[in-house]
Amino acid sequence: MLYNDMALIDGFDGRAWVTVPHQLESADEVERRLRKQLGVARDRSVRAWLEENRCLVVVDDVSSHEEWELISRCLPANGPTGSRVVVTTRRDDVARQCAGDVRENVYELKPLEDEEARKLFCQKVYKDAGYKLMDDMMEQASRILERCRGLPLAIATIGGLLANRPKTSREWMDLRKHLGSELESDRDIKRVITSSYDGLPYHLKCCFLYLSIFPENHEIRLTRLLRRWIAEGYITKPRDMSVEELGRRYYNELISRSMIQPSENARASMAVERCRVHGVVLQIILSQSIEENQLFIMDKHCNEAPQGNIRHLVVTRWKKNEKMASLNLSQVRSLTIFGRCPVSLISSKLHFLRVLDLEDTLELENDDLKHIGELHHLRYLGLRKTNISRLPSSLENLRFLETLDVQDTKVTQLPVGITKLEKLCHLVGGVNFAKDLAGKTRKNKEAG
């Protein structure tokens, strides 16, 4: 509310909201996000720019002293311009560090009062914060809320669970007994979330577990998520609506059950809707995905290859020329990179790859895509915000490709053979692409 208060915003030259990606190893990612949101030129220091202008900066979810040491290098020292930095953290010691041990600058968020807790509960169960409960239902609701101890995540999760169950006092009583005396820790809340997961229909379980691919605090763009779900075959074509509309329905249902959190309200400046997965929820689906051998995360601390086939491979915090353990890539359906892409990883060994998501990949070169035409089952190719400047001509072999995203890259021309991609539904790029594609289509017809 503070960040979007127009009367407050008018008093600042600019504003930025950065949710800290975990695990943070350098200040580069934070500085990049600040630079983009504030419009700071590449040849300027972000810190120097902030010291010269009056800005509001929100740094969301700092988890350690080490993270704050890195982040603070990008932020202004107390200066005459009056910039303000607001930090959120779950740790009291980190809060004191951020505030420079000035205790009055630390605000401890209190649990919800009874009335606010009841409103949140009714909003989640009935989609109406002012809903009037019958006496028997009010009694059960009060007892359930006692166990939640004013914790918003616990209330929202239980409310989402009850929203999809019979709304009777008996049903609520059974849940209350199942919860135990009170939700004292993350472990107890995890038990509630696991119950919510177990109650999901099969088609939503697949879509929900798929979110374990994205790191904690990663803001997931809705269009990216929906197109990946479709490419994976998680959404089958219905008779009475488009596949995108059905995917959006799945997405909304996960939000209504409080399994994922929409982030568009907190970031009103964003044009495209985004969502996040709460850290506690992510831990549950991550362990579930790894346990079922659906997901393998390859990072710099991992030297052992998994036993058996991998369905979804994620590479994070990897050095480009660092050697990877030998992996069986023959059954991998999706490859997602966060950071740098290991040399020679994208190869013909990825026989059944449907999704290749390289968005934001650092130091990606045109030569890294030389085998792209051999990935015959590829349906989603995401190259957004990379240094790619040329698409290989072998792209024309990807007859099942549905999404090609080259927005914010250096690509200025499309290969002639792109007109052969009859399944292509989403071509995301710069302003000249429509004209370029129309010209190539006309040439192709004339040649035919």
GROMACS .gro file of C-alpha atoms in nm:
model
  448
    1MET     CA    1   0.000   0.000   0.000
    2LEU     CA    2   0.286   0.234   0.084
    3TYR     CA    3   0.464   0.161  -0.243
    4ASN     CA    4   0.150   0.234  -0.448
    5ASP     CA    5   0.030   0.539  -0.251
    6MET     CA    6   0.010   0.812  -0.518
    7ALA     CA    7   0.034   1.097  -0.265
    8LEU     CA    8   0.357   0.947  -0.132
    9ILE     CA    9   0.501   0.863  -0.476
   10ASP     CA   10   0.465   1.227  -0.588
   11GLY     CA   11   0.732   1.320  -0.334
   12PHE     CA   12   0.995   1.098  -0.502
   13ASP     CA   13   1.183   1.117  -0.832
   14GLY     CA   14   1.160   0.740  -0.880
   15ARG     CA   15   1.088   0.410  -0.707
   16ALA     CA   16   1.196   0.048  -0.731
   17TRP     CA   17   1.088  -0.281  -0.571
   18VAL     CA   18   1.345  -0.562  -0.561
   19THR     CA   19   1.259  -0.904  -0.420
   20VAL     CA   20   1.590  -1.066  -0.326
   21PRO     CA   21   1.666  -1.381  -0.529
   22HIS     CA   22   1.802  -1.668  -0.318
   23GLN     CA   23   2.077  -1.762  -0.300
   24LEU     CA   24   2.237  -1.426  -0.365
   25GLU     CA   25   2.608  -1.451  -0.446
   26SER     CA   26   2.680  -1.100  -0.576
   27ALA     CA   27   2.515  -0.761  -0.596
   28ASP     CA   28   2.498  -0.778  -0.979
   29GLU     CA   29   2.141  -0.909  -1.001
   30VAL     CA   30   2.007  -0.656  -0.750
   31GLU     CA   31   2.189  -0.372  -0.928
   32ARG     CA   32   2.053  -0.488  -1.265
   33ARG     CA   33   1.695  -0.481  -1.137
   34LEU     CA   34   1.741  -0.140  -0.977
   35ARG     CA   35   1.898  -0.001  -1.294
   36LYS     CA   36   1.609  -0.123  -1.508
   37GLN     CA   37   1.329  -0.001  -1.280
   38LEU     CA   38   1.486   0.338  -1.214
   39GLY     CA   39   1.602   0.391  -1.573
   40VAL     CA   40   1.967   0.446  -1.480
   41ALA     CA   41   2.203   0.464  -1.780
   42ARG     CA   42   2.458   0.183  -1.818
   43ASP     CA   43   2.752   0.419  -1.774
   44ARG     CA   44   2.620   0.546  -1.439
   45SER     CA   45   2.662   0.392  -1.095
   46VAL     CA   46   2.323   0.301  -0.947
   47ARG     CA   47   2.440   0.404  -0.602
   48ALA     CA   48   2.563   0.743  -0.726
   49TRP     CA   49   2.234   0.798  -0.912
   50LEU     CA   50   2.033   0.720  -0.596
   51GLU     CA   51   2.247   0.963  -0.396
   52GLU     CA   52   2.168   1.240  -0.647
   53ASN     CA   53   1.793   1.173  -0.667
   54ARG     CA   54   1.514   1.131  -0.413
   55CYS     CA   55   1.392   0.772  -0.451
   56LEU     CA   56   1.186   0.509  -0.270
   57VAL     CA   57   1.345   0.161  -0.278
   58VAL     CA   58   1.185  -0.151  -0.131
   59VAL     CA   59   1.417  -0.450  -0.076
   60ASP     CA   60   1.195  -0.748  -0.003
   61ASP     CA   61   1.301  -1.063   0.190
   62VAL     CA   62   1.664  -1.020   0.293
   63SER     CA   63   1.748  -1.354   0.455
   64SER     CA   64   2.102  -1.313   0.595
   65HIS     CA   65   2.374  -1.072   0.704
   66GLU     CA   66   2.580  -1.173   0.400
   67GLU     CA   67   2.296  -1.082   0.162
   68TRP     CA   68   2.258  -0.739   0.319
   69GLU     CA   69   2.634  -0.674   0.293
   70LEU     CA   70   2.609  -0.735  -0.082
   71ILE     CA   71   2.284  -0.541  -0.136
   72SER     CA   72   2.390  -0.236   0.067
   73ARG     CA   73   2.672  -0.169  -0.181
   74CYS     CA   74   2.406  -0.068  -0.437
   75LEU     CA   75   2.215   0.160  -0.202
   76PRO     CA   76   2.276   0.524  -0.106
   77ALA     CA   77   2.431   0.634   0.219
   78ASN     CA   78   2.225   0.886   0.417
   79GLY     CA   79   2.244   1.194   0.200
   80PRO     CA   80   2.077   1.532   0.144
   81THR     CA   81   1.834   1.410  -0.127
   82GLY     CA   82   1.614   1.217   0.119
   83SER     CA   83   1.596   0.878  -0.055
   84ARG     CA   84   1.425   0.609   0.153
   85VAL     CA   85   1.502   0.236   0.166
   86VAL     CA   86   1.245  -0.004   0.317
   87VAL     CA   87   1.367  -0.358   0.390
   88THR     CA   88   1.164  -0.666   0.482
   89THR     CA   89   1.317  -0.970   0.651
   90ARG     CA   90   1.204  -1.263   0.862
   91ARG     CA   91   1.502  -1.229   1.099
   92ASP     CA   92   1.528  -0.979   1.385
   93ASP     CA   93   1.910  -0.974   1.378
   94VAL     CA   94   1.911  -0.892   1.006
   95ALA     CA   95   1.653  -0.616   1.065
   96ARG     CA   96   1.879  -0.458   1.327
   97GLN     CA   97   2.176  -0.479   1.090
   98CYS     CA   98   1.979  -0.309   0.810
   99ALA     CA   99   1.870  -0.033   1.049
  100GLY     CA  100   2.224   0.026   1.172
  101ASP     CA  101   2.118  -0.090   1.519
  102VAL     CA  102   1.879   0.207   1.547
  103ARG     CA  103   1.599   0.015   1.717
  104GLU     CA  104   1.322   0.268   1.645
  105ASN     CA  105   1.382   0.209   1.271
  106VAL     CA  106   1.283  -0.159   1.311
  107TYR     CA  107   0.912  -0.239   1.292
  108GLU     CA  108   0.810  -0.587   1.400
  109LEU     CA  109   0.499  -0.699   1.214
  110LYS     CA  110   0.245  -0.820   1.469
  111PRO     CA  111   0.009  -1.117   1.421
  112LEU     CA  112  -0.334  -1.028   1.287
  113GLU     CA  113  -0.596  -0.915   1.538
  114ASP     CA  114  -0.905  -1.138   1.572
  115GLU     CA  115  -1.122  -0.923   1.345
  116GLU     CA  116  -0.859  -0.897   1.070
  117ALA     CA  117  -0.791  -1.271   1.095
  118ARG     CA  118  -1.164  -1.344   1.054
  119LYS     CA  119  -1.187  -1.113   0.750
  120LEU     CA  120  -0.891  -1.286   0.582
  121PHE     CA  121  -1.040  -1.627   0.662
  122CYS     CA  122  -1.381  -1.533   0.511
  123GLN     CA  123  -1.213  -1.377   0.207
  124LYS     CA  124  -1.033  -1.703   0.135
  125VAL     CA  125  -1.329  -1.934   0.208
  126TYR     CA  126  -1.618  -1.729   0.067
  127LYS     CA  127  -1.441  -1.463  -0.147
  128ASP     CA  128  -1.608  -1.205   0.076
  129ALA     CA  129  -1.426  -1.052   0.376
  130GLY     CA  130  -1.757  -0.930   0.522
  131TYR     CA  131  -1.936  -1.265   0.502
  132LYS     CA  132  -2.164  -1.326   0.806
  133LEU     CA  133  -2.109  -1.673   0.948
  134MET     CA  134  -2.388  -1.869   1.119
  135ASP     CA  135  -2.335  -1.923   1.493
  136ASP     CA  136  -2.222  -2.286   1.463
  137MET     CA  137  -1.982  -2.200   1.179
  138MET     CA  138  -1.851  -1.896   1.369
  139GLU     CA  139  -1.767  -2.117   1.667
  140GLN     CA  140  -1.563  -2.357   1.452
  141ALA     CA  141  -1.399  -2.070   1.263
  142SER     CA  142  -1.293  -1.907   1.591
  143ARG     CA  143  -1.137  -2.231   1.713
  144ILE     CA  144  -0.952  -2.280   1.385
  145LEU     CA  145  -0.823  -1.921   1.396
  146GLU     CA  146  -0.702  -1.972   1.754
  147ARG     CA  147  -0.470  -2.241   1.622
  148CYS     CA  148  -0.341  -2.007   1.350
  149ARG     CA  149  -0.220  -1.750   1.608
  150GLY     CA  150  -0.273  -1.461   1.366
  151LEU     CA  151  -0.027  -1.597   1.108
  152PRO     CA  152  -0.147  -1.481   0.761
  153LEU     CA  153   0.010  -1.776   0.574
  154ALA     CA  154  -0.160  -2.028   0.803
  155ILE     CA  155  -0.499  -1.852   0.779
  156ALA     CA  156  -0.477  -1.812   0.400
  157THR     CA  157  -0.370  -2.172   0.346
  158ILE     CA  158  -0.644  -2.318   0.568
  159GLY     CA  159  -0.900  -2.084   0.411
  160GLY     CA  160  -0.795  -2.197   0.064
  161LEU     CA  161  -0.827  -2.559   0.176
  162LEU     CA  162  -1.180  -2.508   0.318
  163ALA     CA  163  -1.294  -2.310   0.012
  164ASN     CA  164  -1.301  -2.632  -0.187
  165ARG     CA  165  -1.468  -2.850   0.079
  166PRO     CA  166  -1.828  -2.872   0.203
  167LYS     CA  167  -1.904  -2.565   0.414
  168THR     CA  168  -2.049  -2.738   0.720
  169SER     CA  169  -1.964  -2.714   1.090
  170ARG     CA  170  -1.890  -3.089   1.091
  171GLU     CA  171  -1.632  -3.053   0.812
  172TRP     CA  172  -1.464  -2.764   0.991
  173MET     CA  173  -1.463  -2.953   1.319
  174ASP     CA  174  -1.288  -3.247   1.155
  175LEU     CA  175  -1.022  -3.016   1.013
  176ARG     CA  176  -0.973  -2.847   1.351
  177LYS     CA  177  -0.910  -3.184   1.518
  178HIS     CA  178  -0.668  -3.276   1.241
  179LEU     CA  179  -0.467  -2.957   1.295
  180GLY     CA  180  -0.383  -3.031   1.658
  181SER     CA  181  -0.362  -2.776   1.938
  182GLU     CA  182  -0.195  -2.491   1.746
  183LEU     CA  183   0.032  -2.415   1.453
  184GLU     CA  184   0.355  -2.336   1.633
  185SER     CA  185   0.614  -2.362   1.359
  186ASP     CA  186   0.680  -2.389   0.986
  187ARG     CA  187   0.656  -2.766   1.030
  188ASP     CA  188   0.292  -2.739   1.141
  189ILE     CA  189   0.207  -2.503   0.857
  190LYS     CA  190   0.374  -2.745   0.616
  191ARG     CA  191   0.132  -3.011   0.739
  192VAL     CA  192  -0.160  -2.786   0.640
  193ILE     CA  193  -0.005  -2.710   0.301
  194THR     CA  194   0.056  -3.081   0.240
  195SER     CA  195  -0.314  -3.144   0.315
  196SER     CA  196  -0.402  -2.873   0.062
  197TYR     CA  197  -0.174  -3.034  -0.196
  198ASP     CA  198  -0.322  -3.378  -0.135
  199GLY     CA  199  -0.668  -3.231  -0.195
  200LEU     CA  200  -0.578  -3.092  -0.539
  201PRO     CA  201  -0.726  -3.265  -0.846
  202TYR     CA  202  -0.465  -3.450  -1.054
  203HIS     CA  203  -0.441  -3.188  -1.331
  204LEU     CA  204  -0.366  -2.913  -1.077
  205LYS     CA  205  -0.106  -3.123  -0.895
  206CYS     CA  206   0.104  -3.144  -1.213
  207CYS     CA  207   0.078  -2.769  -1.274
  208PHE     CA  208   0.154  -2.689  -0.909
  209LEU     CA  209   0.459  -2.917  -0.879
  210TYR     CA  210   0.592  -2.762  -1.200
  211LEU     CA  211   0.646  -2.435  -1.010
  212SER     CA  212   0.930  -2.601  -0.816
  213ILE     CA  213   1.146  -2.529  -1.123
  214PHE     CA  214   1.163  -2.159  -1.029
  215PRO     CA  215   1.388  -2.039  -0.742
  216GLU     CA  216   1.258  -1.885  -0.421
  217ASN     CA  217   1.128  -1.528  -0.464
  218HIS     CA  218   1.139  -1.557  -0.843
  219GLU     CA  219   0.855  -1.356  -0.993
  220ILE     CA  220   0.703  -1.585  -1.254
  221ARG     CA  221   0.543  -1.414  -1.552
  222LEU     CA  222   0.198  -1.555  -1.620
  223THR     CA  223   0.246  -1.583  -1.998
  224ARG     CA  224   0.574  -1.769  -1.948
  225LEU     CA  225   0.413  -2.015  -1.707
  226LEU     CA  226   0.101  -2.079  -1.917
  227ARG     CA  227   0.298  -2.137  -2.239
  228ARG     CA  228   0.531  -2.375  -2.059
  229TRP     CA  229   0.237  -2.569  -1.912
  230ILE     CA  230   0.087  -2.597  -2.260
  231ALA     CA  231   0.418  -2.706  -2.415
  232GLU     CA  232   0.453  -2.978  -2.150
  233GLY     CA  233   0.107  -3.111  -2.233
  234TYR     CA  234  -0.037  -3.033  -1.889
  235ILE     CA  235  -0.337  -2.858  -2.044
  236THR     CA  236  -0.543  -3.049  -2.297
  237LYS     CA  237  -0.759  -2.869  -2.553
  238PRO     CA  238  -1.116  -2.832  -2.426
  239ARG     CA  239  -1.419  -2.803  -2.651
  240ASP     CA  240  -1.571  -2.480  -2.523
  241MET     CA  241  -1.264  -2.258  -2.466
  242SER     CA  242  -0.907  -2.202  -2.579
  243VAL     CA  243  -0.619  -2.386  -2.417
  244GLU     CA  244  -0.491  -2.050  -2.287
  245GLU     CA  245  -0.824  -1.977  -2.119
  246LEU     CA  246  -0.821  -2.317  -1.950
  247GLY     CA  247  -0.462  -2.258  -1.835
  248ARG     CA  248  -0.568  -1.924  -1.688
  249ARG     CA  249  -0.850  -2.105  -1.504
  250TYR     CA  250  -0.596  -2.348  -1.353
  251TYR     CA  251  -0.378  -2.053  -1.250
  252ASN     CA  252  -0.670  -1.872  -1.084
  253GLU     CA  253  -0.771  -2.187  -0.899
  254LEU     CA  254  -0.420  -2.225  -0.752
  255ILE     CA  255  -0.437  -1.862  -0.638
  256SER     CA  256  -0.782  -1.907  -0.484
  257ARG     CA  257  -0.649  -2.206  -0.289
  258SER     CA  258  -0.356  -1.988  -0.169
  259MET     CA  259  -0.105  -2.230  -0.321
  260ILE     CA  260   0.059  -1.943  -0.513
  261GLN     CA  261   0.064  -1.569  -0.450
  262PRO     CA  262  -0.023  -1.309  -0.714
  263SER     CA  263   0.229  -1.026  -0.714
  264GLU     CA  264   0.068  -0.783  -0.958
  265ASN     CA  265  -0.099  -0.580  -0.680
  266ALA     CA  266   0.231  -0.519  -0.501
  267ARG     CA  267   0.394  -0.418  -0.826
  268ALA     CA  268   0.130  -0.209  -1.004
  269SER     CA  269   0.397  -0.077  -1.242
  270MET     CA  270   0.424  -0.419  -1.407
  271ALA     CA  271   0.237  -0.461  -1.736
  272VAL     CA  272   0.214  -0.841  -1.722
  273GLU     CA  273   0.075  -1.036  -1.429
  274ARG     CA  274   0.321  -1.232  -1.219
  275CYS     CA  275   0.306  -1.475  -0.929
  276ARG     CA  276   0.536  -1.612  -0.661
  277VAL     CA  277   0.556  -1.926  -0.452
  278HIS     CA  278   0.594  -1.872  -0.076
  279GLY     CA  279   0.924  -2.008   0.058
  280VAL     CA  280   0.755  -2.262   0.289
  281VAL     CA  281   0.533  -2.388   0.005
  282LEU     CA  282   0.832  -2.410  -0.230
  283GLN     CA  283   1.021  -2.633   0.015
  284ILE     CA  284   0.732  -2.881   0.007
  285ILE     CA  285   0.686  -2.901  -0.370
  286LEU     CA  286   1.063  -2.902  -0.425
  287SER     CA  287   1.113  -3.207  -0.204
  288GLN     CA  288   0.811  -3.374  -0.365
  289SER     CA  289   0.940  -3.314  -0.719
  290ILE     CA  290   1.292  -3.436  -0.637
  291GLU     CA  291   1.157  -3.738  -0.451
  292GLU     CA  292   0.948  -3.840  -0.754
  293ASN     CA  293   1.257  -3.791  -0.975
  294GLN     CA  294   1.067  -3.527  -1.170
  295LEU     CA  295   1.323  -3.255  -1.105
  296PHE     CA  296   1.700  -3.231  -1.075
  297ILE     CA  297   1.874  -2.905  -0.985
  298MET     CA  298   2.235  -2.881  -1.093
  299ASP     CA  299   2.424  -2.611  -0.908
  300LYS     CA  300   2.785  -2.545  -0.813
  301HIS     CA  301   2.751  -2.748  -0.493
  302CYS     CA  302   2.628  -3.057  -0.678
  303ASN     CA  303   2.880  -3.304  -0.811
  304GLU     CA  304   2.670  -3.620  -0.824
  305ALA     CA  305   2.446  -3.720  -1.111
  306PRO     CA  306   2.103  -3.856  -1.014
  307GLN     CA  307   2.014  -4.221  -1.053
  308GLY     CA  308   1.749  -4.286  -1.317
  309ASN     CA  309   1.583  -4.057  -1.568
  310ILE     CA  310   1.531  -3.684  -1.516
  311ARG     CA  311   1.219  -3.514  -1.646
  312HIS     CA  312   1.300  -3.150  -1.564
  313LEU     CA  313   1.658  -3.023  -1.544
  314VAL     CA  314   1.746  -2.688  -1.384
  315VAL     CA  315   2.098  -2.546  -1.394
  316THR     CA  316   2.173  -2.263  -1.152
  317ARG     CA  317   2.481  -2.074  -1.033
  318TRP     CA  318   2.707  -2.254  -1.278
  319LYS     CA  319   3.029  -2.130  -1.437
  320LYS     CA  320   3.012  -2.146  -1.814
  321ASN     CA  321   3.332  -2.347  -1.871
  322GLU     CA  322   3.300  -2.563  -1.562
  323LYS     CA  323   3.268  -2.933  -1.634
  324MET     CA  324   2.938  -3.099  -1.545
  325ALA     CA  325   2.885  -3.449  -1.415
  326SER     CA  326   2.775  -3.695  -1.683
  327LEU     CA  327   2.396  -3.686  -1.703
  328ASN     CA  328   2.145  -3.903  -1.884
  329LEU     CA  329   1.962  -3.639  -2.087
  330SER     CA  330   1.760  -3.876  -2.306
  331GLN     CA  331   1.433  -3.835  -2.109
  332VAL     CA  332   1.461  -3.467  -2.015
  333ARG     CA  333   1.144  -3.277  -2.111
  334SER     CA  334   1.246  -2.928  -1.994
  335LEU     CA  335   1.578  -2.748  -1.948
  336THR     CA  336   1.582  -2.420  -1.756
  337ILE     CA  337   1.891  -2.210  -1.689
  338PHE     CA  338   1.931  -1.952  -1.411
  339GLY     CA  339   2.270  -1.789  -1.449
  340ARG     CA  340   2.514  -1.933  -1.703
  341CYS     CA  341   2.465  -2.218  -1.947
  342PRO     CA  342   2.733  -2.489  -1.935
  343VAL     CA  343   2.920  -2.538  -2.261
  344SER     CA  344   2.778  -2.811  -2.489
  345LEU     CA  345   2.476  -2.877  -2.265
  346ILE     CA  346   2.231  -2.794  -2.545
  347SER     CA  347   2.291  -3.092  -2.772
  348SER     CA  348   2.120  -3.364  -2.974
  349LYS     CA  349   2.123  -3.581  -2.657
  350LEU     CA  350   1.811  -3.392  -2.547
  351HIS     CA  351   1.596  -3.617  -2.770
  352PHE     CA  352   1.258  -3.548  -2.611
  353LEU     CA  353   1.307  -3.187  -2.496
  354ARG     CA  354   0.983  -2.986  -2.516
  355VAL     CA  355   1.085  -2.670  -2.326
  356LEU     CA  356   1.418  -2.486  -2.355
  357ASP     CA  357   1.396  -2.179  -2.132
  358LEU     CA  358   1.712  -1.966  -2.141
  359GLU     CA  359   1.550  -1.639  -2.033
  360ASP     CA  360   1.799  -1.410  -1.856
  361THR     CA  361   2.085  -1.657  -1.916
  362LEU     CA  362   2.421  -1.481  -1.882
  363GLU     CA  363   2.697  -1.498  -2.146
  364LEU     CA  364   2.480  -1.698  -2.388
  365GLU     CA  365   2.637  -1.704  -2.734
  366ASN     CA  366   2.496  -1.774  -3.080
  367ASP     CA  367   2.715  -2.085  -3.101
  368ASP     CA  368   2.536  -2.232  -2.796
  369LEU     CA  369   2.230  -2.279  -3.021
  370LYS     CA  370   2.404  -2.466  -3.302
  371HIS     CA  371   2.223  -2.793  -3.224
  372ILE     CA  372   1.881  -2.635  -3.178
  373GLY     CA  373   1.749  -2.779  -3.505
  374GLU     CA  374   1.805  -3.134  -3.374
  375LEU     CA  375   1.556  -3.089  -3.088
  376HIS     CA  376   1.263  -3.208  -3.299
  377HIS     CA  377   1.007  -3.219  -3.015
  378LEU     CA  378   1.077  -2.862  -2.895
  379ARG     CA  379   0.761  -2.659  -2.832
  380TYR     CA  380   0.888  -2.366  -2.626
  381LEU     CA  381   1.209  -2.169  -2.690
  382GLY     CA  382   1.268  -1.877  -2.452
  383LEU     CA  383   1.565  -1.651  -2.528
  384ARG     CA  384   1.436  -1.330  -2.370
  385LYS     CA  385   1.695  -1.091  -2.221
  386THR     CA  386   1.997  -1.281  -2.358
  387ASN     CA  387   2.284  -1.168  -2.582
  388ILE     CA  388   2.169  -1.381  -2.876
  389SER     CA  389   2.197  -1.179  -3.200
  390ARG     CA  390   2.123  -1.444  -3.464
  391LEU     CA  391   1.885  -1.740  -3.484
  392PRO     CA  392   2.021  -2.050  -3.665
  393SER     CA  393   1.864  -2.148  -3.997
  394SER     CA  394   1.804  -2.498  -3.855
  395LEU     CA  395   1.518  -2.343  -3.654
  396GLU     CA  396   1.296  -2.440  -3.948
  397ASN     CA  397   1.326  -2.806  -3.836
  398LEU     CA  398   1.128  -2.741  -3.519
  399ARG     CA  399   0.789  -2.830  -3.668
  400PHE     CA  400   0.618  -2.851  -3.325
  401LEU     CA  401   0.746  -2.514  -3.197
  402GLU     CA  402   0.460  -2.312  -3.042
  403THR     CA  403   0.644  -2.028  -2.866
  404LEU     CA  404   0.954  -1.835  -2.977
  405ASP     CA  405   1.045  -1.554  -2.737
  406VAL     CA  406   1.330  -1.326  -2.847
  407GLN     CA  407   1.219  -1.009  -2.671
  408ASP     CA  408   1.501  -0.789  -2.541
  409THR     CA  409   1.768  -0.974  -2.740
  410LYS     CA  410   1.996  -0.849  -3.019
  411VAL     CA  411   1.807  -1.046  -3.283
  412THR     CA  412   1.697  -0.815  -3.568
  413GLN     CA  413   1.614  -1.071  -3.838
  414LEU     CA  414   1.425  -1.398  -3.851
  415PRO     CA  415   1.547  -1.698  -4.052
  416VAL     CA  416   1.358  -1.740  -4.382
  417GLY     CA  417   1.252  -2.091  -4.279
  418ILE     CA  418   1.045  -1.962  -3.986
  419THR     CA  419   0.744  -1.955  -4.217
  420LYS     CA  420   0.754  -2.338  -4.216
  421LEU     CA  421   0.670  -2.348  -3.845
  422GLU     CA  422   0.297  -2.410  -3.880
  423LYS     CA  423   0.242  -2.469  -3.507
  424LEU     CA  424   0.398  -2.136  -3.403
  425CYS     CA  425   0.137  -1.944  -3.198
  426HIS     CA  426   0.347  -1.697  -3.001
  427LEU     CA  427   0.630  -1.501  -3.161
  428VAL     CA  428   0.749  -1.246  -2.904
  429GLY     CA  429   1.004  -0.991  -3.016
  430GLY     CA  430   1.069  -0.631  -3.116
  431VAL     CA  431   0.855  -0.391  -3.318
  432ASN     CA  432   1.007  -0.485  -3.654
  433PHE     CA  433   0.924  -0.854  -3.637
  434ALA     CA  434   0.571  -0.835  -3.779
  435LYS     CA  435   0.699  -0.652  -4.088
  436ASP     CA  436   0.996  -0.889  -4.124
  437LEU     CA  437   0.776  -1.197  -4.092
  438ALA     CA  438   0.521  -1.064  -4.343
  439GLY     CA  439   0.799  -1.001  -4.597
  440LYS     CA  440   0.944  -1.350  -4.557
  441THR     CA  441   0.598  -1.508  -4.588
  442ARG     CA  442   0.539  -1.317  -4.913
  443LYS     CA  443   0.878  -1.428  -5.053
  444ASN     CA  444   0.806  -1.787  -4.957
  445LYS     CA  445   0.473  -1.782  -5.142
  446GLU     CA  446   0.630  -1.623  -5.450
  447ALA     CA  447   0.902  -1.891  -5.449
  448GLY     CA  448   0.633  -2.162  -5.421
   0.00000   0.00000   0.00000
